[in-house]
PDB file of C-alpha atoms in Angstrom:
ATOM      1  CA  UNK A   1      -2.051  34.701   7.341  1.00 42.00           C
ATOM      2  CA  UNK A   2      -0.018  31.925   8.949  1.00 43.00           C
ATOM      3  CA  UNK A   3      -3.137  30.422  10.545  1.00 44.00           C
ATOM      4  CA  UNK A   4      -4.772  30.254   7.098  1.00 44.00           C
ATOM      5  CA  UNK A   5      -1.832  28.941   5.073  1.00 46.00           C
ATOM      6  CA  UNK A   6      -0.564  26.281   7.498  1.00 46.00           C
ATOM      7  CA  UNK A   7      -3.457  23.811   7.015  1.00 47.00           C
ATOM      8  CA  UNK A   8      -3.162  24.283   3.254  1.00 46.00           C
ATOM      9  CA  UNK A   9       0.542  23.464   3.295  1.00 46.00           C
ATOM     10  CA  UNK A  10      -0.062  20.430   5.491  1.00 47.00           C
ATOM     11  CA  UNK A  11      -2.741  19.130   3.120  1.00 57.00           C
ATOM     12  CA  UNK A  12      -0.590  19.532  -0.018  1.00 73.00           C
ATOM     13  CA  UNK A  13       1.039  16.283  -1.094  1.00 89.00           C
ATOM     14  CA  UNK A  14       4.043  16.376  -3.387  1.00 92.00           C
ATOM     15  CA  UNK A  15       3.034  14.747  -6.711  1.00 93.00           C
ATOM     16  CA  UNK A  16       5.554  12.144  -7.877  1.00 94.00           C
ATOM     17  CA  UNK A  17       6.113  11.942 -11.620  1.00 93.00           C
ATOM     18  CA  UNK A  18       4.576   9.026 -13.499  1.00 89.00           C
ATOM     19  CA  UNK A  19       6.840   8.758 -16.574  1.00 84.00           C
ATOM     20  CA  UNK A  20       3.837   8.234 -18.857  1.00 80.00           C
ATOM     21  CA  UNK A  21       1.896  11.262 -17.580  1.00 84.00           C
ATOM     22  CA  UNK A  22       4.315  14.183 -17.733  1.00 87.00           C
ATOM     23  CA  UNK A  23       1.803  16.868 -18.755  1.00 85.00           C
ATOM     24  CA  UNK A  24      -0.526  15.912 -15.903  1.00 86.00           C
ATOM     25  CA  UNK A  25       2.386  15.913 -13.455  1.00 91.00           C
ATOM     26  CA  UNK A  26       3.565  19.318 -14.672  1.00 90.00           C
ATOM     27  CA  UNK A  27       0.131  20.775 -13.948  1.00 89.00           C
ATOM     28  CA  UNK A  28       0.038  19.148 -10.511  1.00 91.00           C
ATOM     29  CA  UNK A  29       3.537  20.224  -9.508  1.00 92.00           C
ATOM     30  CA  UNK A  30       2.708  23.825 -10.415  1.00 91.00           C
ATOM     31  CA  UNK A  31      -0.438  23.615  -8.251  1.00 91.00           C
ATOM     32  CA  UNK A  32       1.673  22.156  -5.454  1.00 93.00           C
ATOM     33  CA  UNK A  33       4.049  25.143  -5.523  1.00 92.00           C
ATOM     34  CA  UNK A  34       1.059  27.496  -5.737  1.00 89.00           C
ATOM     35  CA  UNK A  35      -0.269  26.042  -2.473  1.00 91.00           C
ATOM     36  CA  UNK A  36       3.092  25.964  -0.705  1.00 91.00           C
ATOM     37  CA  UNK A  37       5.444  28.648  -2.036  1.00 90.00           C
ATOM     38  CA  UNK A  38       4.812  30.001  -5.529  1.00 88.00           C
ATOM     39  CA  UNK A  39       8.108  31.912  -5.484  1.00 90.00           C
ATOM     40  CA  UNK A  40       9.821  28.541  -5.963  1.00 92.00           C
ATOM     41  CA  UNK A  41       7.869  27.886  -9.162  1.00 90.00           C
ATOM     42  CA  UNK A  42       8.958  31.273 -10.490  1.00 90.00           C
ATOM     43  CA  UNK A  43      12.562  30.223  -9.865  1.00 90.00           C
ATOM     44  CA  UNK A  44      11.948  27.018 -11.857  1.00 92.00           C
ATOM     45  CA  UNK A  45      10.310  28.820 -14.785  1.00 89.00           C
ATOM     46  CA  UNK A  46      12.417  31.990 -14.968  1.00 86.00           C
ATOM     47  CA  UNK A  47      15.660  30.833 -13.408  1.00 81.00           C
ATOM     48  CA  UNK A  48      17.394  32.359 -10.431  1.00 71.00           C
ATOM     49  CA  UNK A  49      19.357  35.594 -10.537  1.00 65.00           C
ATOM     50  CA  UNK A  50      23.010  34.951 -11.381  1.00 64.00           C
ATOM     51  CA  UNK A  51      25.279  34.321  -8.399  1.00 64.00           C
ATOM     52  CA  UNK A  52      27.016  37.394  -6.993  1.00 64.00           C
ATOM     53  CA  UNK A  53      30.445  38.055  -8.443  1.00 67.00           C
ATOM     54  CA  UNK A  54      33.350  40.373  -7.717  1.00 68.00           C
ATOM     55  CA  UNK A  55      36.581  41.151  -9.510  1.00 70.00           C
ATOM     56  CA  UNK A  56      39.796  40.309  -7.691  1.00 70.00           C
ATOM     57  CA  UNK A  57      43.094  41.208  -9.337  1.00 71.00           C
ATOM     58  CA  UNK A  58      41.348  41.534 -12.670  1.00 73.00           C
ATOM     59  CA  UNK A  59      39.679  38.094 -12.345  1.00 73.00           C
ATOM     60  CA  UNK A  60      35.917  37.803 -11.941  1.00 70.00           C
ATOM     61  CA  UNK A  61      34.990  35.396  -9.127  1.00 70.00           C
ATOM     62  CA  UNK A  62      31.740  34.289  -7.532  1.00 70.00           C
ATOM     63  CA  UNK A  63      31.315  34.659  -3.796  1.00 65.00           C
ATOM     64  CA  UNK A  64      28.818  33.406  -1.210  1.00 71.00           C
ATOM     65  CA  UNK A  65      25.630  35.478  -0.789  1.00 71.00           C
ATOM     66  CA  UNK A  66      25.954  38.126   1.883  1.00 74.00           C
ATOM     67  CA  UNK A  67      22.910  40.409   1.652  1.00 81.00           C
ATOM     68  CA  UNK A  68      19.444  39.320   2.781  1.00 85.00           C
ATOM     69  CA  UNK A  69      18.216  39.411  -0.824  1.00 82.00           C
ATOM     70  CA  UNK A  70      21.075  37.244  -2.058  1.00 79.00           C
ATOM     71  CA  UNK A  71      20.582  34.739   0.757  1.00 84.00           C
ATOM     72  CA  UNK A  72      16.833  34.468   0.020  1.00 86.00           C
ATOM     73  CA  UNK A  73      17.490  33.923  -3.690  1.00 85.00           C
ATOM     74  CA  UNK A  74      19.985  31.173  -2.911  1.00 86.00           C
ATOM     75  CA  UNK A  75      17.583  29.550  -0.436  1.00 90.00           C
ATOM     76  CA  UNK A  76      14.740  29.534  -2.991  1.00 90.00           C
ATOM     77  CA  UNK A  77      17.010  28.033  -5.634  1.00 91.00           C
ATOM     78  CA  UNK A  78      18.060  25.168  -3.363  1.00 91.00           C
ATOM     79  CA  UNK A  79      14.484  24.505  -2.208  1.00 93.00           C
ATOM     80  CA  UNK A  80      13.098  24.526  -5.755  1.00 93.00           C
ATOM     81  CA  UNK A  81      15.781  22.147  -7.034  1.00 93.00           C
ATOM     82  CA  UNK A  82      15.433  19.819  -4.040  1.00 94.00           C
ATOM     83  CA  UNK A  83      11.649  19.681  -4.354  1.00 94.00           C
ATOM     84  CA  UNK A  84      11.861  18.788  -8.049  1.00 94.00           C
ATOM     85  CA  UNK A  85      14.298  15.967  -7.300  1.00 95.00           C
ATOM     86  CA  UNK A  86      11.992  14.564  -4.608  1.00 94.00           C
ATOM     87  CA  UNK A  87       9.105  14.626  -7.106  1.00 94.00           C
ATOM     88  CA  UNK A  88      10.978  12.193  -9.374  1.00 94.00           C
ATOM     89  CA  UNK A  89      10.754   8.394  -9.056  1.00 92.00           C
ATOM     90  CA  UNK A  90      13.584   6.950  -6.973  1.00 92.00           C
ATOM     91  CA  UNK A  91      15.301   5.308  -9.938  1.00 92.00           C
ATOM     92  CA  UNK A  92      15.702   8.675 -11.717  1.00 92.00           C
ATOM     93  CA  UNK A  93      16.867  10.895  -8.859  1.00 92.00           C
ATOM     94  CA  UNK A  94      20.558   9.997  -9.046  1.00 91.00           C
ATOM     95  CA  UNK A  95      20.708  10.695 -12.786  1.00 91.00           C
ATOM     96  CA  UNK A  96      19.059  14.130 -12.541  1.00 93.00           C
ATOM     97  CA  UNK A  97      21.051  15.129  -9.454  1.00 93.00           C
ATOM     98  CA  UNK A  98      23.812  16.284 -11.796  1.00 91.00           C
ATOM     99  CA  UNK A  99      21.744  19.383 -12.689  1.00 91.00           C
ATOM    100  CA  UNK A 100      22.586  22.068 -10.145  1.00 88.00           C
ATOM    101  CA  UNK A 101      20.024  24.669 -11.265  1.00 90.00           C
ATOM    102  CA  UNK A 102      16.266  24.281 -10.803  1.00 92.00           C
ATOM    103  CA  UNK A 103      15.466  25.724 -14.252  1.00 92.00           C
ATOM    104  CA  UNK A 104      17.887  23.448 -16.137  1.00 93.00           C
ATOM    105  CA  UNK A 105      16.683  20.503 -14.034  1.00 93.00           C
ATOM    106  CA  UNK A 106      13.073  21.134 -15.072  1.00 93.00           C
ATOM    107  CA  UNK A 107      14.113  21.484 -18.707  1.00 91.00           C
ATOM    108  CA  UNK A 108      15.946  18.149 -18.526  1.00 92.00           C
ATOM    109  CA  UNK A 109      12.925  16.448 -16.957  1.00 93.00           C
ATOM    110  CA  UNK A 110      10.650  17.805 -19.683  1.00 89.00           C
ATOM    111  CA  UNK A 111      13.045  16.739 -22.414  1.00 88.00           C
ATOM    112  CA  UNK A 112      13.273  13.224 -20.979  1.00 88.00           C
ATOM    113  CA  UNK A 113       9.607  12.606 -20.139  1.00 88.00           C
ATOM    114  CA  UNK A 114       7.645  15.248 -22.059  1.00 84.00           C
ATOM    115  CA  UNK A 115       8.433  13.795 -25.450  1.00 75.00           C
ATOM    116  CA  UNK A 116       8.529  15.499 -28.830  1.00 73.00           C
ATOM    117  CA  UNK A 117       5.677  16.305 -31.194  1.00 76.00           C
ATOM    118  CA  UNK A 118       5.631  12.819 -32.684  1.00 78.00           C
ATOM    119  CA  UNK A 119       5.538  11.046 -29.338  1.00 76.00           C
ATOM    120  CA  UNK A 120       2.757  13.368 -28.118  1.00 78.00           C
ATOM    121  CA  UNK A 121       0.817  12.672 -31.291  1.00 83.00           C
ATOM    122  CA  UNK A 122       1.192   8.932 -30.706  1.00 84.00           C
ATOM    123  CA  UNK A 123       0.140   9.266 -27.072  1.00 82.00           C
ATOM    124  CA  UNK A 124      -2.882  11.308 -28.111  1.00 86.00           C
ATOM    125  CA  UNK A 125      -3.908   8.634 -30.642  1.00 89.00           C
ATOM    126  CA  UNK A 126      -3.649   5.896 -28.008  1.00 90.00           C
ATOM    127  CA  UNK A 127      -5.711   7.893 -25.524  1.00 90.00           C
ATOM    128  CA  UNK A 128      -8.391   8.545 -28.150  1.00 92.00           C
ATOM    129  CA  UNK A 129      -8.599   4.802 -28.807  1.00 93.00           C
ATOM    130  CA  UNK A 130      -8.952   4.157 -25.073  1.00 93.00           C
ATOM    131  CA  UNK A 131     -11.709   6.759 -24.933  1.00 93.00           C
ATOM    132  CA  UNK A 132     -13.602   5.249 -27.877  1.00 93.00           C
ATOM    133  CA  UNK A 133     -13.367   1.742 -26.382  1.00 94.00           C
ATOM    134  CA  UNK A 134     -14.045   2.815 -22.800  1.00 94.00           C
ATOM    135  CA  UNK A 135     -16.460   0.596 -20.865  1.00 92.00           C
ATOM    136  CA  UNK A 136     -17.409   0.158 -17.248  1.00 90.00           C
ATOM    137  CA  UNK A 137     -17.525  -3.179 -15.485  1.00 86.00           C
ATOM    138  CA  UNK A 138     -20.165  -4.744 -13.261  1.00 84.00           C
ATOM    139  CA  UNK A 139     -17.341  -5.640 -10.856  1.00 88.00           C
ATOM    140  CA  UNK A 140     -16.545  -1.981 -10.137  1.00 88.00           C
ATOM    141  CA  UNK A 141     -18.667   0.711  -8.562  1.00 88.00           C
ATOM    142  CA  UNK A 142     -20.144   3.668 -10.400  1.00 89.00           C
ATOM    143  CA  UNK A 143     -17.627   5.985  -8.747  1.00 89.00           C
ATOM    144  CA  UNK A 144     -14.692   3.920 -10.049  1.00 92.00           C
ATOM    145  CA  UNK A 145     -16.023   3.989 -13.608  1.00 92.00           C
ATOM    146  CA  UNK A 146     -16.587   7.733 -13.333  1.00 92.00           C
ATOM    147  CA  UNK A 147     -13.065   8.391 -11.988  1.00 93.00           C
ATOM    148  CA  UNK A 148     -11.414   6.335 -14.762  1.00 93.00           C
ATOM    149  CA  UNK A 149     -13.312   8.206 -17.467  1.00 93.00           C
ATOM    150  CA  UNK A 150     -12.585  11.591 -15.891  1.00 92.00           C
ATOM    151  CA  UNK A 151      -8.850  10.845 -15.803  1.00 89.00           C
ATOM    152  CA  UNK A 152      -8.902   9.774 -19.458  1.00 91.00           C
ATOM    153  CA  UNK A 153     -10.727  12.959 -20.492  1.00 91.00           C
ATOM    154  CA  UNK A 154      -8.272  15.113 -18.512  1.00 88.00           C
ATOM    155  CA  UNK A 155      -5.289  13.513 -20.241  1.00 84.00           C
ATOM    156  CA  UNK A 156      -6.844  14.139 -23.659  1.00 88.00           C
ATOM    157  CA  UNK A 157      -7.618  17.767 -22.827  1.00 87.00           C
ATOM    158  CA  UNK A 158      -4.031  18.350 -21.661  1.00 80.00           C
ATOM    159  CA  UNK A 159      -2.855  17.155 -25.090  1.00 80.00           C
ATOM    160  CA  UNK A 160      -5.231  19.601 -26.805  1.00 83.00           C
ATOM    161  CA  UNK A 161      -8.122  17.276 -27.643  1.00 88.00           C
ATOM    162  CA  UNK A 162     -11.557  18.915 -27.386  1.00 88.00           C
ATOM    163  CA  UNK A 163     -14.527  16.783 -26.305  1.00 92.00           C
ATOM    164  CA  UNK A 164     -18.026  18.234 -26.142  1.00 93.00           C
ATOM    165  CA  UNK A 165     -19.999  18.050 -22.910  1.00 93.00           C
ATOM    166  CA  UNK A 166     -22.738  16.022 -24.588  1.00 92.00           C
ATOM    167  CA  UNK A 167     -20.239  13.484 -25.924  1.00 94.00           C
ATOM    168  CA  UNK A 168     -18.698  13.069 -22.436  1.00 93.00           C
ATOM    169  CA  UNK A 169     -22.097  12.460 -20.868  1.00 93.00           C
ATOM    170  CA  UNK A 170     -23.182  10.007 -23.560  1.00 93.00           C
ATOM    171  CA  UNK A 171     -19.881   8.139 -23.285  1.00 94.00           C
ATOM    172  CA  UNK A 172     -20.381   7.817 -19.524  1.00 93.00           C
ATOM    173  CA  UNK A 173     -23.969   6.570 -19.906  1.00 93.00           C
ATOM    174  CA  UNK A 174     -23.130   4.089 -22.670  1.00 92.00           C
ATOM    175  CA  UNK A 175     -20.171   2.705 -20.727  1.00 92.00           C
ATOM    176  CA  UNK A 176     -22.269   1.579 -17.760  1.00 91.00           C
ATOM    177  CA  UNK A 177     -23.109  -2.134 -17.366  1.00 90.00           C
ATOM    178  CA  UNK A 178     -26.565  -3.574 -18.094  1.00 87.00           C
ATOM    179  CA  UNK A 179     -27.775  -3.189 -14.507  1.00 85.00           C
ATOM    180  CA  UNK A 180     -27.924   0.572 -15.131  1.00 86.00           C
ATOM    181  CA  UNK A 181     -29.925   0.204 -18.355  1.00 86.00           C
ATOM    182  CA  UNK A 182     -33.182   1.692 -17.000  1.00 84.00           C
ATOM    183  CA  UNK A 183     -31.447   4.773 -15.635  1.00 82.00           C
ATOM    184  CA  UNK A 184     -29.237   5.322 -18.695  1.00 85.00           C
ATOM    185  CA  UNK A 185     -32.153   5.082 -21.141  1.00 87.00           C
ATOM    186  CA  UNK A 186     -33.930   7.864 -19.258  1.00 87.00           C
ATOM    187  CA  UNK A 187     -30.910  10.151 -19.119  1.00 87.00           C
ATOM    188  CA  UNK A 188     -29.814   9.564 -22.721  1.00 87.00           C
ATOM    189  CA  UNK A 189     -33.063  11.192 -23.838  1.00 86.00           C
ATOM    190  CA  UNK A 190     -32.735  14.234 -21.593  1.00 87.00           C
ATOM    191  CA  UNK A 191     -32.597  17.541 -23.541  1.00 87.00           C
ATOM    192  CA  UNK A 192     -29.854  19.152 -21.409  1.00 89.00           C
ATOM    193  CA  UNK A 193     -27.047  16.619 -21.874  1.00 88.00           C
ATOM    194  CA  UNK A 194     -25.074  19.238 -23.787  1.00 89.00           C
ATOM    195  CA  UNK A 195     -24.943  21.561 -20.760  1.00 91.00           C
ATOM    196  CA  UNK A 196     -25.153  19.160 -17.789  1.00 91.00           C
ATOM    197  CA  UNK A 197     -21.780  18.582 -16.135  1.00 91.00           C
ATOM    198  CA  UNK A 198     -20.526  15.040 -15.597  1.00 91.00           C
ATOM    199  CA  UNK A 199     -20.501  15.670 -11.849  1.00 91.00           C
ATOM    200  CA  UNK A 200     -24.213  16.500 -11.906  1.00 91.00           C
ATOM    201  CA  UNK A 201     -24.947  13.503 -14.121  1.00 90.00           C
ATOM    202  CA  UNK A 202     -23.091  11.198 -11.727  1.00 90.00           C
ATOM    203  CA  UNK A 203     -25.014  12.528  -8.708  1.00 89.00           C
ATOM    204  CA  UNK A 204     -28.339  12.238 -10.536  1.00 86.00           C
ATOM    205  CA  UNK A 205     -27.568   8.570 -11.170  1.00 86.00           C
ATOM    206  CA  UNK A 206     -26.127   7.459  -7.843  1.00 84.00           C
ATOM    207  CA  UNK A 207     -28.564   9.074  -5.394  1.00 82.00           C
ATOM    208  CA  UNK A 208     -31.841   7.587  -6.762  1.00 73.00           C
ATOM    209  CA  UNK A 209     -30.095   4.225  -7.124  1.00 69.00           C
ATOM    210  CA  UNK A 210     -29.154   4.142  -3.441  1.00 72.00           C
ATOM    211  CA  UNK A 211     -32.641   5.219  -2.378  1.00 75.00           C
ATOM    212  CA  UNK A 212     -34.150   2.471  -4.539  1.00 70.00           C
ATOM    213  CA  UNK A 213     -31.930  -0.209  -2.996  1.00 71.00           C
ATOM    214  CA  UNK A 214     -32.768   0.925   0.523  1.00 74.00           C
ATOM    215  CA  UNK A 215     -36.462   0.888  -0.365  1.00 71.00           C
ATOM    216  CA  UNK A 216     -36.236  -2.640  -1.779  1.00 68.00           C
ATOM    217  CA  UNK A 217     -34.394  -3.839   1.299  1.00 70.00           C
ATOM    218  CA  UNK A 218     -37.001  -2.584   3.746  1.00 68.00           C
ATOM    219  CA  UNK A 219     -40.223  -3.034   1.780  1.00 62.00           C
ATOM    220  CA  UNK A 220     -42.607  -5.597   3.314  1.00 58.00           C
ATOM    221  CA  UNK A 221     -44.792  -8.083   1.458  1.00 57.00           C
ATOM    222  CA  UNK A 222     -47.844  -5.791   1.631  1.00 57.00           C
ATOM    223  CA  UNK A 223     -46.019  -2.870   0.015  1.00 55.00           C
ATOM    224  CA  UNK A 224     -45.156  -0.933   3.170  1.00 56.00           C
ATOM    225  CA  UNK A 225     -41.805   0.289   4.444  1.00 53.00           C
ATOM    226  CA  UNK A 226     -40.506  -1.027   7.752  1.00 54.00           C
ATOM    227  CA  UNK A 227     -38.638   1.406  10.009  1.00 49.00           C
ATOM    228  CA  UNK A 228     -36.712  -0.214  12.874  1.00 49.00           C
ATOM    229  CA  UNK A 229     -36.658   1.852  16.056  1.00 48.00           C
ATOM    230  CA  UNK A 230     -33.567   0.055  17.267  1.00 46.00           C
ATOM    231  CA  UNK A 231     -31.426   0.756  14.201  1.00 46.00           C
ATOM    232  CA  UNK A 232     -30.610   3.114  11.370  1.00 43.00           C
ATOM    233  CA  UNK A 233     -31.323   2.672   7.670  1.00 47.00           C
ATOM    234  CA  UNK A 234     -28.617   3.677   5.209  1.00 45.00           C
ATOM    235  CA  UNK A 235     -26.411   2.686   2.336  1.00 41.00           C
ATOM    236  CA  UNK A 236     -22.770   1.749   2.165  1.00 45.00           C
ATOM    237  CA  UNK A 237     -20.381   3.569  -0.142  1.00 45.00           C
ATOM    238  CA  UNK A 238     -20.773   0.865  -2.767  1.00 46.00           C
ATOM    239  CA  UNK A 239     -24.555   1.304  -2.840  1.00 42.00           C
ATOM    240  CA  UNK A 240     -25.480  -1.768  -0.774  1.00 44.00           C
ATOM    241  CA  UNK A 241     -28.234  -1.258   1.803  1.00 42.00           C
ATOM    242  CA  UNK A 242     -27.362  -1.689   5.475  1.00 43.00           C
ATOM    243  CA  UNK A 243     -29.102  -1.582   8.899  1.00 43.00           C
ATOM    244  CA  UNK A 244     -27.409  -1.249  12.295  1.00 45.00           C
ATOM    245  CA  UNK A 245     -28.261  -3.512  15.221  1.00 43.00           C
ATOM    246  CA  UNK A 246     -30.507  -5.858  13.195  1.00 41.00           C
ATOM    247  CA  UNK A 247     -29.306  -9.344  12.255  1.00 45.00           C
ATOM    248  CA  UNK A 248     -30.345 -11.490   9.327  1.00 48.00           C
ATOM    249  CA  UNK A 249     -30.001  -9.175   6.310  1.00 47.00           C
ATOM    250  CA  UNK A 250     -31.398 -10.417   2.984  1.00 47.00           C
ATOM    251  CA  UNK A 251     -33.492 -13.122   4.646  1.00 48.00           C
ATOM    252  CA  UNK A 252     -35.567 -15.406   2.456  1.00 49.00           C
ATOM    253  CA  UNK A 253     -39.169 -14.448   3.258  1.00 45.00           C
ATOM    254  CA  UNK A 254     -40.636 -17.598   1.702  1.00 47.00           C
ATOM    255  CA  UNK A 255     -38.423 -20.127   3.430  1.00 51.00           C
ATOM    256  CA  UNK A 256     -37.771 -18.962   7.020  1.00 49.00           C
ATOM    257  CA  UNK A 257     -36.461 -21.416   9.583  1.00 52.00           C
ATOM    258  CA  UNK A 258     -37.539 -21.362  13.210  1.00 55.00           C
ATOM    259  CA  UNK A 259     -34.652 -19.146  14.335  1.00 56.00           C
ATOM    260  CA  UNK A 260     -35.507 -16.420  11.812  1.00 53.00           C
ATOM    261  CA  UNK A 261     -39.169 -16.486  12.855  1.00 50.00           C
ATOM    262  CA  UNK A 262     -38.163 -15.947  16.475  1.00 54.00           C
ATOM    263  CA  UNK A 263     -36.021 -12.959  15.499  1.00 52.00           C
ATOM    264  CA  UNK A 264     -38.921 -11.344  13.653  1.00 46.00           C
ATOM    265  CA  UNK A 265     -41.233 -11.880  16.615  1.00 45.00           C
ATOM    266  CA  UNK A 266     -38.665 -10.270  18.917  1.00 47.00           C
ATOM    267  CA  UNK A 267     -38.487  -7.232  16.643  1.00 42.00           C
ATOM    268  CA  UNK A 268     -42.243  -6.862  16.314  1.00 42.00           C
ATOM    269  CA  UNK A 269     -42.605  -4.724  19.453  1.00 44.00           C
ATOM    270  CA  UNK A 270     -40.044  -2.192  18.239  1.00 42.00           C
ATOM    271  CA  UNK A 271     -41.201  -1.966  14.614  1.00 40.00           C
ATOM    272  CA  UNK A 272     -43.382   0.640  12.958  1.00 41.00           C
ATOM    273  CA  UNK A 273     -44.977  -0.091   9.577  1.00 41.00           C
ATOM    274  CA  UNK A 274     -45.557   2.931   7.344  1.00 40.00           C
ATOM    275  CA  UNK A 275     -47.577   2.679   4.082  1.00 44.00           C
ATOM    276  CA  UNK A 276     -45.542   3.598   1.023  1.00 42.00           C
ATOM    277  CA  UNK A 277     -48.003   6.321   0.015  1.00 46.00           C
ATOM    278  CA  UNK A 278     -47.450   8.203   3.264  1.00 45.00           C
ATOM    279  CA  UNK A 279     -44.298  10.362   3.574  1.00 46.00           C
ATOM    280  CA  UNK A 280     -41.589   9.017   5.851  1.00 44.00           C
ATOM    281  CA  UNK A 281     -40.470  12.475   6.864  1.00 45.00           C
ATOM    282  CA  UNK A 282     -42.772  15.431   7.723  1.00 49.00           C
ATOM    283  CA  UNK A 283     -43.207  18.289   5.235  1.00 50.00           C
ATOM    284  CA  UNK A 284     -40.847  21.226   5.503  1.00 49.00           C
ATOM    285  CA  UNK A 285     -43.441  23.515   7.148  1.00 48.00           C
ATOM    286  CA  UNK A 286     -44.159  20.922   9.858  1.00 47.00           C
ATOM    287  CA  UNK A 287     -40.472  20.478  10.600  1.00 45.00           C
ATOM    288  CA  UNK A 288     -39.985  24.208  10.727  1.00 48.00           C
ATOM    289  CA  UNK A 289     -42.812  24.476  13.285  1.00 47.00           C
TER     290      UNK A 289
END
C-alpha cells in the first residue's frame, strides 16, 4: 500500500484559506485529509479523546500519554491542529494559535470566515448577480472563460443554489465573444443541451476550432492542403496554428518580397500537396493492415 499512497500524498497540495471562499476551502481541506490521512479529519470533526487522567491524593490530574493508543491519539491531535494552522493565511495564524484543540480551532475558523445565515444569503445574492452578468472576453482563451464559469457555478452550488444543466450550457454559449458566433448558434439549437455536460460542450467547441485554424493556415490558393515533410503541423494551447522548422508564418500571399519567394522555392522539393477532398490519414482498416 505504501507504493500506492506515496505518490498521492506527494501530489496533494495543502489548500490555503481564501477568506471569501470558506465553504470551498472546507470541501478542499477535507479532500486533502482524505488523500493524506483521513484519521486527522476525524479528529477535527469529532474531537480527540480526553487526555489521560489519574487521581493523586484525591486530586484528578492529567498525565503524559504512555500507551501506544494514547501516544497515537496525541500525535494525531497535534498533526491535525498544525495542519489547520498552516492552511490559514499568514496574517491569521498568530491569532488562531491560541486554540490548542483541533476541533475548537476548526469551529473558530468557521465562525470567523463561514459567516451566519444573513452573510451567506448576501454572498449567494452577489454570486447570482455575477452569474447572470457573466461574459467571456476576446482577450482570454476559451479555457479561461470556461474555468471562470465553472468556479462561479461551484460556489453557487456549495451555497445551495440549483442550476439546471441546460441553463449552464446556454450561459456558457451566450457568454462567448462574437468570434464564436457560428459555433454557438449551432450548439444552442442542439436537442441534448439539457443532458450534455459542460466538459463535453467545451471539448465539442475547442477541437473543431483548432482543426479549422490549422486548415486555414495550411490551405493553398487552389484549395489544397500543404503538408511539410520537414516539419509538424499542430496548434498551440491558445488555439493558434504552428509549424516546426518552417519560417515565415502568416505570409502575405499577394505581396511577397524576393526573400519570401526564395524560401518557398527552397521548400518546394520537400512539399507534398494533397487535395482537400482526399483524406490526409488512411482509413482505419488500411492502418490496421
